[in-house]
């Protein structure tokens, strides 16, 4: 059973924007804080942003001021609005529960490629 389905990635020029979406199964979404992670080639997966059930966000320093995480609890969906994209943002982006809650099986992710 697919629990996490990410979408919205693509190829964009530096300075551009993308909006990622992640539809989450209800049993997962209700557990607590959700997060976006990313994994660039040859690097470990890292936390990008997290958001509590009440909507309080937290961001990695590298994306503060450029990315915005949000969630729609009625639609079991979490979003990541990405602006002022940089080539170093190139990665596969995944959503999952925040690690403080405990992640579940990862989805396939969505590829974001930023050209210079």
mmCIF file of N, CA and C in Angstrom:
data_model
loop_
_atom_site.group_PDB
_atom_site.id
_atom_site.type_symbol
_atom_site.label_atom_id
_atom_site.label_comp_id
_atom_site.label_asym_id
_atom_site.label_seq_id
_atom_site.Cartn_x
_atom_site.Cartn_y
_atom_site.Cartn_z
ATOM 1 N N UNK A 1 0.847 -1.188 0.000
ATOM 2 C CA UNK A 1 0.000 0.000 0.000
ATOM 3 C C UNK A 1 0.890 1.247 0.000
ATOM 4 N N UNK A 2 0.645 2.104 -0.998
ATOM 5 C CA UNK A 2 1.434 3.318 -1.112
ATOM 6 C C UNK A 2 0.966 4.315 -0.072
ATOM 7 N N UNK A 3 1.894 4.822 0.709
ATOM 8 C CA UNK A 3 1.537 5.719 1.789
ATOM 9 C C UNK A 3 1.952 7.163 1.541
ATOM 10 N N UNK A 4 2.971 7.369 0.714
ATOM 11 C CA UNK A 4 3.502 8.695 0.442
ATOM 12 C C UNK A 4 3.685 8.843 -1.065
ATOM 13 N N UNK A 5 3.049 9.829 -1.655
ATOM 14 C CA UNK A 5 3.170 10.055 -3.091
ATOM 15 C C UNK A 5 3.566 11.501 -3.337
ATOM 16 N N UNK A 6 4.820 11.679 -3.755
ATOM 17 C CA UNK A 6 5.344 13.018 -4.027
ATOM 18 C C UNK A 6 5.183 13.363 -5.503
ATOM 19 N N UNK A 7 4.987 14.643 -5.779
ATOM 20 C CA UNK A 7 4.881 15.113 -7.160
ATOM 21 C C UNK A 7 5.270 16.586 -7.234
ATOM 22 N N UNK A 8 5.443 17.066 -8.450
ATOM 23 C CA UNK A 8 5.701 18.488 -8.663
ATOM 24 C C UNK A 8 7.119 18.851 -9.035
ATOM 25 N N UNK A 9 8.017 17.881 -9.025
ATOM 26 C CA UNK A 9 9.395 18.175 -9.386
ATOM 27 C C UNK A 9 9.539 18.464 -10.864
ATOM 28 N N UNK A 10 10.748 18.833 -11.254
ATOM 29 C CA UNK A 10 11.013 19.113 -12.655
ATOM 30 C C UNK A 10 12.334 19.816 -12.838
ATOM 31 N N UNK A 11 12.526 20.295 -14.062
ATOM 32 C CA UNK A 11 13.743 21.027 -14.412
ATOM 33 C C UNK A 11 13.412 22.510 -14.436
ATOM 34 N N UNK A 12 14.213 23.298 -13.744
ATOM 35 C CA UNK A 12 13.967 24.735 -13.660
ATOM 36 C C UNK A 12 15.299 25.462 -13.675
ATOM 37 N N UNK A 13 15.295 26.657 -14.183
ATOM 38 C CA UNK A 13 16.517 27.464 -14.175
ATOM 39 C C UNK A 13 16.738 28.080 -12.795
ATOM 40 N N UNK A 14 17.978 28.378 -12.511
ATOM 41 C CA UNK A 14 18.305 29.043 -11.258
ATOM 42 C C UNK A 14 17.478 30.325 -11.118
ATOM 43 N N UNK A 15 16.965 30.530 -9.912
ATOM 44 C CA UNK A 15 16.098 31.670 -9.669
ATOM 45 C C UNK A 15 14.625 31.366 -9.827
ATOM 46 N N UNK A 16 14.326 30.210 -10.382
ATOM 47 C CA UNK A 16 12.943 29.838 -10.626
ATOM 48 C C UNK A 16 12.265 29.251 -9.393
ATOM 49 N N UNK A 17 11.034 28.792 -9.598
ATOM 50 C CA UNK A 17 10.217 28.274 -8.503
ATOM 51 C C UNK A 17 9.565 26.949 -8.887
ATOM 52 N N UNK A 18 9.291 26.166 -7.889
ATOM 53 C CA UNK A 18 8.534 24.930 -8.037
ATOM 54 C C UNK A 18 7.697 24.724 -6.781
ATOM 55 N N UNK A 19 6.593 24.011 -6.946
ATOM 56 C CA UNK A 19 5.771 23.647 -5.791
ATOM 57 C C UNK A 19 5.621 22.144 -5.756
ATOM 58 N N UNK A 20 6.105 21.548 -4.700
ATOM 59 C CA UNK A 20 5.999 20.106 -4.522
ATOM 60 C C UNK A 20 4.770 19.790 -3.679
ATOM 61 N N UNK A 21 4.173 18.642 -3.980
ATOM 62 C CA UNK A 21 3.025 18.166 -3.214
ATOM 63 C C UNK A 21 3.288 16.741 -2.770
ATOM 64 N N UNK A 22 2.714 16.379 -1.656
ATOM 65 C CA UNK A 22 2.831 15.001 -1.165
ATOM 66 C C UNK A 22 1.507 14.602 -0.561
ATOM 67 N N UNK A 23 0.884 13.603 -1.163
ATOM 68 C CA UNK A 23 -0.351 13.053 -0.623
ATOM 69 C C UNK A 23 0.021 11.905 0.306
ATOM 70 N N UNK A 24 -0.519 11.947 1.485
ATOM 71 C CA UNK A 24 -0.134 11.019 2.551
ATOM 72 C C UNK A 24 -1.356 10.220 2.998
ATOM 73 N N UNK A 25 -1.178 8.953 3.270
ATOM 74 C CA UNK A 25 -2.297 8.169 3.791
ATOM 75 C C UNK A 25 -2.719 8.753 5.139
ATOM 76 N N UNK A 26 -4.013 8.664 5.415
ATOM 77 C CA UNK A 26 -4.547 9.298 6.609
ATOM 78 C C UNK A 26 -3.929 8.796 7.897
ATOM 79 N N UNK A 27 -3.624 7.499 7.943
ATOM 80 C CA UNK A 27 -3.063 6.948 9.181
ATOM 81 C C UNK A 27 -1.675 7.502 9.464
ATOM 82 N N UNK A 28 -0.980 7.867 8.424
ATOM 83 C CA UNK A 28 0.347 8.454 8.581
ATOM 84 C C UNK A 28 0.225 9.934 8.924
ATOM 85 N N UNK A 29 -0.599 10.625 8.169
ATOM 86 C CA UNK A 29 -0.693 12.074 8.287
ATOM 87 C C UNK A 29 -1.110 12.506 9.679
ATOM 88 N N UNK A 30 -1.926 11.707 10.316
ATOM 89 C CA UNK A 30 -2.461 12.091 11.624
ATOM 90 C C UNK A 30 -1.491 11.853 12.767
ATOM 91 N N UNK A 31 -0.340 11.246 12.471
ATOM 92 C CA UNK A 31 0.592 10.912 13.554
ATOM 93 C C UNK A 31 1.335 12.118 14.106
ATOM 94 N N UNK A 32 1.455 13.166 13.279
ATOM 95 C CA UNK A 32 2.153 14.322 13.812
ATOM 96 C C UNK A 32 2.849 15.143 12.752
ATOM 97 N N UNK A 33 4.023 15.667 13.113
ATOM 98 C CA UNK A 33 4.751 16.560 12.219
ATOM 99 C C UNK A 33 5.165 15.849 10.940
ATOM 100 N N UNK A 34 5.019 16.555 9.830
ATOM 101 C CA UNK A 34 5.472 16.067 8.534
ATOM 102 C C UNK A 34 6.696 16.854 8.100
ATOM 103 N N UNK A 35 7.440 16.288 7.171
ATOM 104 C CA UNK A 35 8.673 16.943 6.750
ATOM 105 C C UNK A 35 8.982 16.642 5.299
ATOM 106 N N UNK A 36 9.762 17.522 4.714
ATOM 107 C CA UNK A 36 10.371 17.295 3.410
ATOM 108 C C UNK A 36 11.865 17.061 3.623
ATOM 109 N N UNK A 37 12.375 16.093 2.887
ATOM 110 C CA UNK A 37 13.788 15.768 2.913
ATOM 111 C C UNK A 37 14.284 15.806 1.461
ATOM 112 N N UNK A 38 15.593 15.813 1.312
ATOM 113 C CA UNK A 38 16.154 15.706 -0.029
ATOM 114 C C UNK A 38 17.463 14.930 0.019
ATOM 115 N N UNK A 39 17.757 14.324 -1.121
ATOM 116 C CA UNK A 39 19.009 13.576 -1.244
ATOM 117 C C UNK A 39 19.637 13.900 -2.576
ATOM 118 N N UNK A 40 20.789 14.522 -2.523
ATOM 119 C CA UNK A 40 21.543 14.835 -3.734
ATOM 120 C C UNK A 40 22.468 13.665 -4.055
ATOM 121 N N UNK A 41 22.903 13.540 -5.306
ATOM 122 C CA UNK A 41 23.794 12.435 -5.678
ATOM 123 C C UNK A 41 25.043 12.404 -4.807
ATOM 124 N N UNK A 42 25.334 11.233 -4.260
ATOM 125 C CA UNK A 42 26.533 11.071 -3.455
ATOM 126 C C UNK A 42 26.447 11.641 -2.058
ATOM 127 N N UNK A 43 25.288 12.122 -1.664
ATOM 128 C CA UNK A 43 25.127 12.721 -0.338
ATOM 129 C C UNK A 43 24.044 12.001 0.449
ATOM 130 N N UNK A 44 24.063 12.197 1.741
ATOM 131 C CA UNK A 44 23.047 11.595 2.584
ATOM 132 C C UNK A 44 21.750 12.403 2.502
ATOM 133 N N UNK A 45 20.674 11.744 2.798
ATOM 134 C CA UNK A 45 19.383 12.416 2.852
ATOM 135 C C UNK A 45 19.405 13.419 3.991
ATOM 136 N N UNK A 46 18.869 14.608 3.727
ATOM 137 C CA UNK A 46 18.865 15.655 4.740
ATOM 138 C C UNK A 46 17.476 16.260 4.885
ATOM 139 N N UNK A 47 17.212 16.765 6.078
ATOM 140 C CA UNK A 47 15.944 17.433 6.337
ATOM 141 C C UNK A 47 15.956 18.814 5.702
ATOM 142 N N UNK A 48 14.883 19.140 5.008
ATOM 143 C CA UNK A 48 14.736 20.452 4.386
ATOM 144 C C UNK A 48 13.815 21.341 5.219
ATOM 145 N N UNK A 49 12.662 20.813 5.575
ATOM 146 C CA UNK A 49 11.686 21.583 6.328
ATOM 147 C C UNK A 49 10.721 20.628 7.007
ATOM 148 N N UNK A 50 10.158 21.071 8.113
ATOM 149 C CA UNK A 50 9.172 20.272 8.836
ATOM 150 C C UNK A 50 8.036 21.182 9.270
ATOM 151 N N UNK A 51 6.888 20.568 9.521
ATOM 152 C CA UNK A 51 5.732 21.348 9.964
ATOM 153 C C UNK A 51 4.907 20.516 10.935
ATOM 154 N N UNK A 52 4.543 21.112 12.050
ATOM 155 C CA UNK A 52 3.757 20.399 13.048
ATOM 156 C C UNK A 52 2.307 20.265 12.586
ATOM 157 N N UNK A 53 1.540 19.472 13.287
ATOM 158 C CA UNK A 53 0.125 19.336 12.944
ATOM 159 C C UNK A 53 -0.579 20.677 13.050
ATOM 160 N N UNK A 54 -0.115 21.521 13.939
ATOM 161 C CA UNK A 54 -0.718 22.839 14.104
ATOM 162 C C UNK A 54 -0.237 23.874 13.114
ATOM 163 N N UNK A 55 0.734 23.491 12.282
ATOM 164 C CA UNK A 55 1.175 24.401 11.238
ATOM 165 C C UNK A 55 2.431 25.193 11.530
ATOM 166 N N UNK A 56 3.161 24.856 12.583
ATOM 167 C CA UNK A 56 4.397 25.572 12.883
ATOM 168 C C UNK A 56 5.535 24.996 12.047
ATOM 169 N N UNK A 57 6.206 25.840 11.254
ATOM 170 C CA UNK A 57 7.255 25.338 10.375
ATOM 171 C C UNK A 57 8.652 25.444 10.989
ATOM 172 N N UNK A 58 9.543 24.671 10.431
ATOM 173 C CA UNK A 58 10.949 24.737 10.797
ATOM 174 C C UNK A 58 11.745 24.441 9.541
ATOM 175 N N UNK A 59 12.847 25.171 9.322
ATOM 176 C CA UNK A 59 13.586 25.050 8.076
ATOM 177 C C UNK A 59 15.070 24.828 8.306
ATOM 178 N N UNK A 60 15.682 24.123 7.383
ATOM 179 C CA UNK A 60 17.129 24.052 7.348
ATOM 180 C C UNK A 60 17.661 25.445 6.987
ATOM 181 N N UNK A 61 18.822 25.759 7.517
ATOM 182 C CA UNK A 61 19.403 27.083 7.273
ATOM 183 C C UNK A 61 19.575 27.364 5.777
ATOM 184 N N UNK A 62 19.877 26.337 5.041
ATOM 185 C CA UNK A 62 20.172 26.506 3.613
ATOM 186 C C UNK A 62 18.955 26.926 2.795
ATOM 187 N N UNK A 63 17.753 26.758 3.338
ATOM 188 C CA UNK A 63 16.553 27.078 2.560
ATOM 189 C C UNK A 63 15.699 28.165 3.203
ATOM 190 N N UNK A 64 16.094 28.634 4.356
ATOM 191 C CA UNK A 64 15.318 29.671 5.045
ATOM 192 C C UNK A 64 15.165 30.892 4.156
ATOM 193 N N UNK A 65 13.946 31.402 4.105
ATOM 194 C CA UNK A 65 13.677 32.576 3.295
ATOM 195 C C UNK A 65 13.385 32.272 1.844
ATOM 196 N N UNK A 66 13.616 31.034 1.422
ATOM 197 C CA UNK A 66 13.370 30.650 0.024
ATOM 198 C C UNK A 66 12.273 29.599 -0.108
ATOM 199 N N UNK A 67 12.170 28.708 0.869
ATOM 200 C CA UNK A 67 11.201 27.624 0.826
ATOM 201 C C UNK A 67 10.123 27.852 1.875
ATOM 202 N N UNK A 68 8.924 27.389 1.567
ATOM 203 C CA UNK A 68 7.808 27.464 2.507
ATOM 204 C C UNK A 68 7.089 26.127 2.548
ATOM 205 N N UNK A 69 7.001 25.556 3.734
ATOM 206 C CA UNK A 69 6.275 24.295 3.912
ATOM 207 C C UNK A 69 4.882 24.602 4.440
ATOM 208 N N UNK A 70 3.908 23.837 3.977
ATOM 209 C CA UNK A 70 2.539 23.996 4.467
ATOM 210 C C UNK A 70 1.843 22.637 4.416
ATOM 211 N N UNK A 71 0.721 22.554 5.062
ATOM 212 C CA UNK A 71 -0.032 21.295 5.057
ATOM 213 C C UNK A 71 -1.518 21.604 5.034
ATOM 214 N N UNK A 72 -2.257 20.729 4.375
ATOM 215 C CA UNK A 72 -3.709 20.800 4.340
ATOM 216 C C UNK A 72 -4.218 19.546 5.038
ATOM 217 N N UNK A 73 -4.628 19.683 6.264
ATOM 218 C CA UNK A 73 -5.027 18.521 7.045
ATOM 219 C C UNK A 73 -6.302 17.874 6.510
ATOM 220 N N UNK A 74 -7.116 18.624 5.812
ATOM 221 C CA UNK A 74 -8.344 18.068 5.233
ATOM 222 C C UNK A 74 -8.049 17.196 4.019
ATOM 223 N N UNK A 75 -6.925 17.479 3.356
ATOM 224 C CA UNK A 75 -6.572 16.736 2.146
ATOM 225 C C UNK A 75 -5.414 15.769 2.376
ATOM 226 N N UNK A 76 -4.942 15.679 3.605
ATOM 227 C CA UNK A 76 -3.788 14.811 3.910
ATOM 228 C C UNK A 76 -2.623 15.103 2.965
ATOM 229 N N UNK A 77 -2.358 16.367 2.762
ATOM 230 C CA UNK A 77 -1.338 16.761 1.801
ATOM 231 C C UNK A 77 -0.387 17.774 2.438
ATOM 232 N N UNK A 78 0.876 17.607 2.128
ATOM 233 C CA UNK A 78 1.894 18.560 2.564
ATOM 234 C C UNK A 78 2.553 19.136 1.321
ATOM 235 N N UNK A 79 2.862 20.415 1.372
ATOM 236 C CA UNK A 79 3.417 21.124 0.224
ATOM 237 C C UNK A 79 4.789 21.705 0.557
ATOM 238 N N UNK A 80 5.561 21.938 -0.482
ATOM 239 C CA UNK A 80 6.813 22.672 -0.336
ATOM 240 C C UNK A 80 6.903 23.641 -1.504
ATOM 241 N N UNK A 81 6.737 24.921 -1.202
ATOM 242 C CA UNK A 81 6.905 25.964 -2.193
ATOM 243 C C UNK A 81 8.365 26.381 -2.192
ATOM 244 N N UNK A 82 9.005 26.248 -3.334
ATOM 245 C CA UNK A 82 10.427 26.538 -3.440
ATOM 246 C C UNK A 82 10.627 27.710 -4.396
ATOM 247 N N UNK A 83 11.312 28.724 -3.933
ATOM 248 C CA UNK A 83 11.580 29.900 -4.742
ATOM 249 C C UNK A 83 13.070 30.202 -4.724
ATOM 250 N N UNK A 84 13.490 31.066 -5.630
ATOM 251 C CA UNK A 84 14.905 31.434 -5.728
ATOM 252 C C UNK A 84 15.791 30.197 -5.724
ATOM 253 N N UNK A 85 15.414 29.235 -6.527
ATOM 254 C CA UNK A 85 16.129 27.961 -6.548
ATOM 255 C C UNK A 85 17.560 28.123 -7.022
ATOM 256 N N UNK A 86 18.429 27.299 -6.453
ATOM 257 C CA UNK A 86 19.853 27.314 -6.773
ATOM 258 C C UNK A 86 20.256 25.940 -7.294
ATOM 259 N N UNK A 87 21.337 25.864 -8.064
ATOM 260 C CA UNK A 87 21.796 24.549 -8.532
ATOM 261 C C UNK A 87 22.034 23.564 -7.383
ATOM 262 N N UNK A 88 22.459 24.050 -6.244
ATOM 263 C CA UNK A 88 22.699 23.156 -5.110
ATOM 264 C C UNK A 88 21.415 22.615 -4.486
ATOM 265 N N UNK A 89 20.266 23.088 -4.930
ATOM 266 C CA UNK A 89 18.988 22.508 -4.497
ATOM 267 C C UNK A 89 18.636 21.254 -5.293
ATOM 268 N N UNK A 90 19.410 20.952 -6.306
ATOM 269 C CA UNK A 90 19.157 19.765 -7.118
ATOM 270 C C UNK A 90 19.257 18.506 -6.269
ATOM 271 N N UNK A 91 18.189 17.719 -6.294
ATOM 272 C CA UNK A 91 18.118 16.517 -5.464
ATOM 273 C C UNK A 91 16.793 15.810 -5.737
ATOM 274 N N UNK A 92 16.677 14.630 -5.178
ATOM 275 C CA UNK A 92 15.373 13.981 -5.106
ATOM 276 C C UNK A 92 14.739 14.417 -3.783
ATOM 277 N N UNK A 93 13.512 14.877 -3.857
ATOM 278 C CA UNK A 93 12.811 15.374 -2.678
ATOM 279 C C UNK A 93 11.782 14.337 -2.230
ATOM 280 N N UNK A 94 11.775 14.085 -0.945
ATOM 281 C CA UNK A 94 10.877 13.115 -0.341
ATOM 282 C C UNK A 94 10.089 13.774 0.793
ATOM 283 N N UNK A 95 8.899 13.304 1.000
ATOM 284 C CA UNK A 95 8.185 13.692 2.218
ATOM 285 C C UNK A 95 8.075 12.465 3.121
ATOM 286 N N UNK A 96 7.909 12.716 4.389
ATOM 287 C CA UNK A 96 7.757 11.652 5.369
ATOM 288 C C UNK A 96 7.398 12.304 6.695
ATOM 289 N N UNK A 97 7.143 11.496 7.669
ATOM 290 C CA UNK A 97 6.986 12.033 9.011
ATOM 291 C C UNK A 97 8.312 12.658 9.452
ATOM 292 N N UNK A 98 8.216 13.621 10.328
ATOM 293 C CA UNK A 98 9.427 14.168 10.908
ATOM 294 C C UNK A 98 10.134 13.086 11.716
ATOM 295 N N UNK A 99 11.421 13.119 11.744
ATOM 296 C CA UNK A 99 12.176 12.060 12.418
ATOM 297 C C UNK A 99 11.891 11.981 13.904
ATOM 298 N N UNK A 100 11.444 13.064 14.497
ATOM 299 C CA UNK A 100 11.093 13.009 15.919
ATOM 300 C C UNK A 100 9.865 12.145 16.154
ATOM 301 N N UNK A 101 9.065 11.975 15.099
ATOM 302 C CA UNK A 101 7.872 11.125 15.187
ATOM 303 C C UNK A 101 8.234 9.695 14.796
ATOM 304 N N UNK A 102 9.125 9.579 13.810
ATOM 305 C CA UNK A 102 9.510 8.263 13.317
ATOM 306 C C UNK A 102 9.069 8.074 11.886
ATOM 307 N N UNK A 103 10.029 7.989 10.971
ATOM 308 C CA UNK A 103 9.683 7.884 9.558
ATOM 309 C C UNK A 103 9.129 6.508 9.219
ATOM 310 N N UNK A 104 8.384 6.472 8.121
ATOM 311 C CA UNK A 104 7.843 5.224 7.593
ATOM 312 C C UNK A 104 8.544 4.940 6.273
ATOM 313 N N UNK A 105 8.126 3.878 5.606
ATOM 314 C CA UNK A 105 8.744 3.500 4.334
ATOM 315 C C UNK A 105 8.722 4.686 3.375
ATOM 316 N N UNK A 106 9.866 4.951 2.770
ATOM 317 C CA UNK A 106 9.987 6.097 1.893
ATOM 318 C C UNK A 106 9.266 5.863 0.568
ATOM 319 N N UNK A 107 8.724 6.945 0.017
ATOM 320 C CA UNK A 107 8.144 6.890 -1.303
ATOM 321 C C UNK A 107 9.227 7.021 -2.361
ATOM 322 N N UNK A 108 8.812 7.200 -3.608
ATOM 323 C CA UNK A 108 9.773 7.295 -4.704
ATOM 324 C C UNK A 108 10.405 8.672 -4.809
ATOM 325 N N UNK A 109 9.802 9.645 -4.212
ATOM 326 C CA UNK A 109 10.344 10.992 -4.283
ATOM 327 C C UNK A 109 10.046 11.659 -5.614
ATOM 328 N N UNK A 110 10.450 12.908 -5.713
ATOM 329 C CA UNK A 110 10.283 13.660 -6.952
ATOM 330 C C UNK A 110 11.581 14.409 -7.233
ATOM 331 N N UNK A 111 12.047 14.306 -8.469
ATOM 332 C CA UNK A 111 13.340 14.874 -8.847
ATOM 333 C C UNK A 111 13.209 16.372 -9.112
ATOM 334 N N UNK A 112 14.089 17.129 -8.493
ATOM 335 C CA UNK A 112 14.196 18.563 -8.755
ATOM 336 C C UNK A 112 15.585 18.826 -9.311
ATOM 337 N N UNK A 113 15.633 19.424 -10.480
ATOM 338 C CA UNK A 113 16.906 19.754 -11.108
ATOM 339 C C UNK A 113 16.922 21.243 -11.408
ATOM 340 N N UNK A 114 17.947 21.919 -10.903
ATOM 341 C CA UNK A 114 18.071 23.359 -11.101
ATOM 342 C C UNK A 114 19.307 23.616 -11.957
ATOM 343 N N UNK A 115 19.099 24.188 -13.110
ATOM 344 C CA UNK A 115 20.211 24.464 -14.012
ATOM 345 C C UNK A 115 20.752 25.870 -13.772
ATOM 346 N N UNK A 116 22.051 26.010 -13.998
ATOM 347 C CA UNK A 116 22.685 27.325 -13.759
ATOM 348 C C UNK A 116 22.650 28.194 -15.001
#
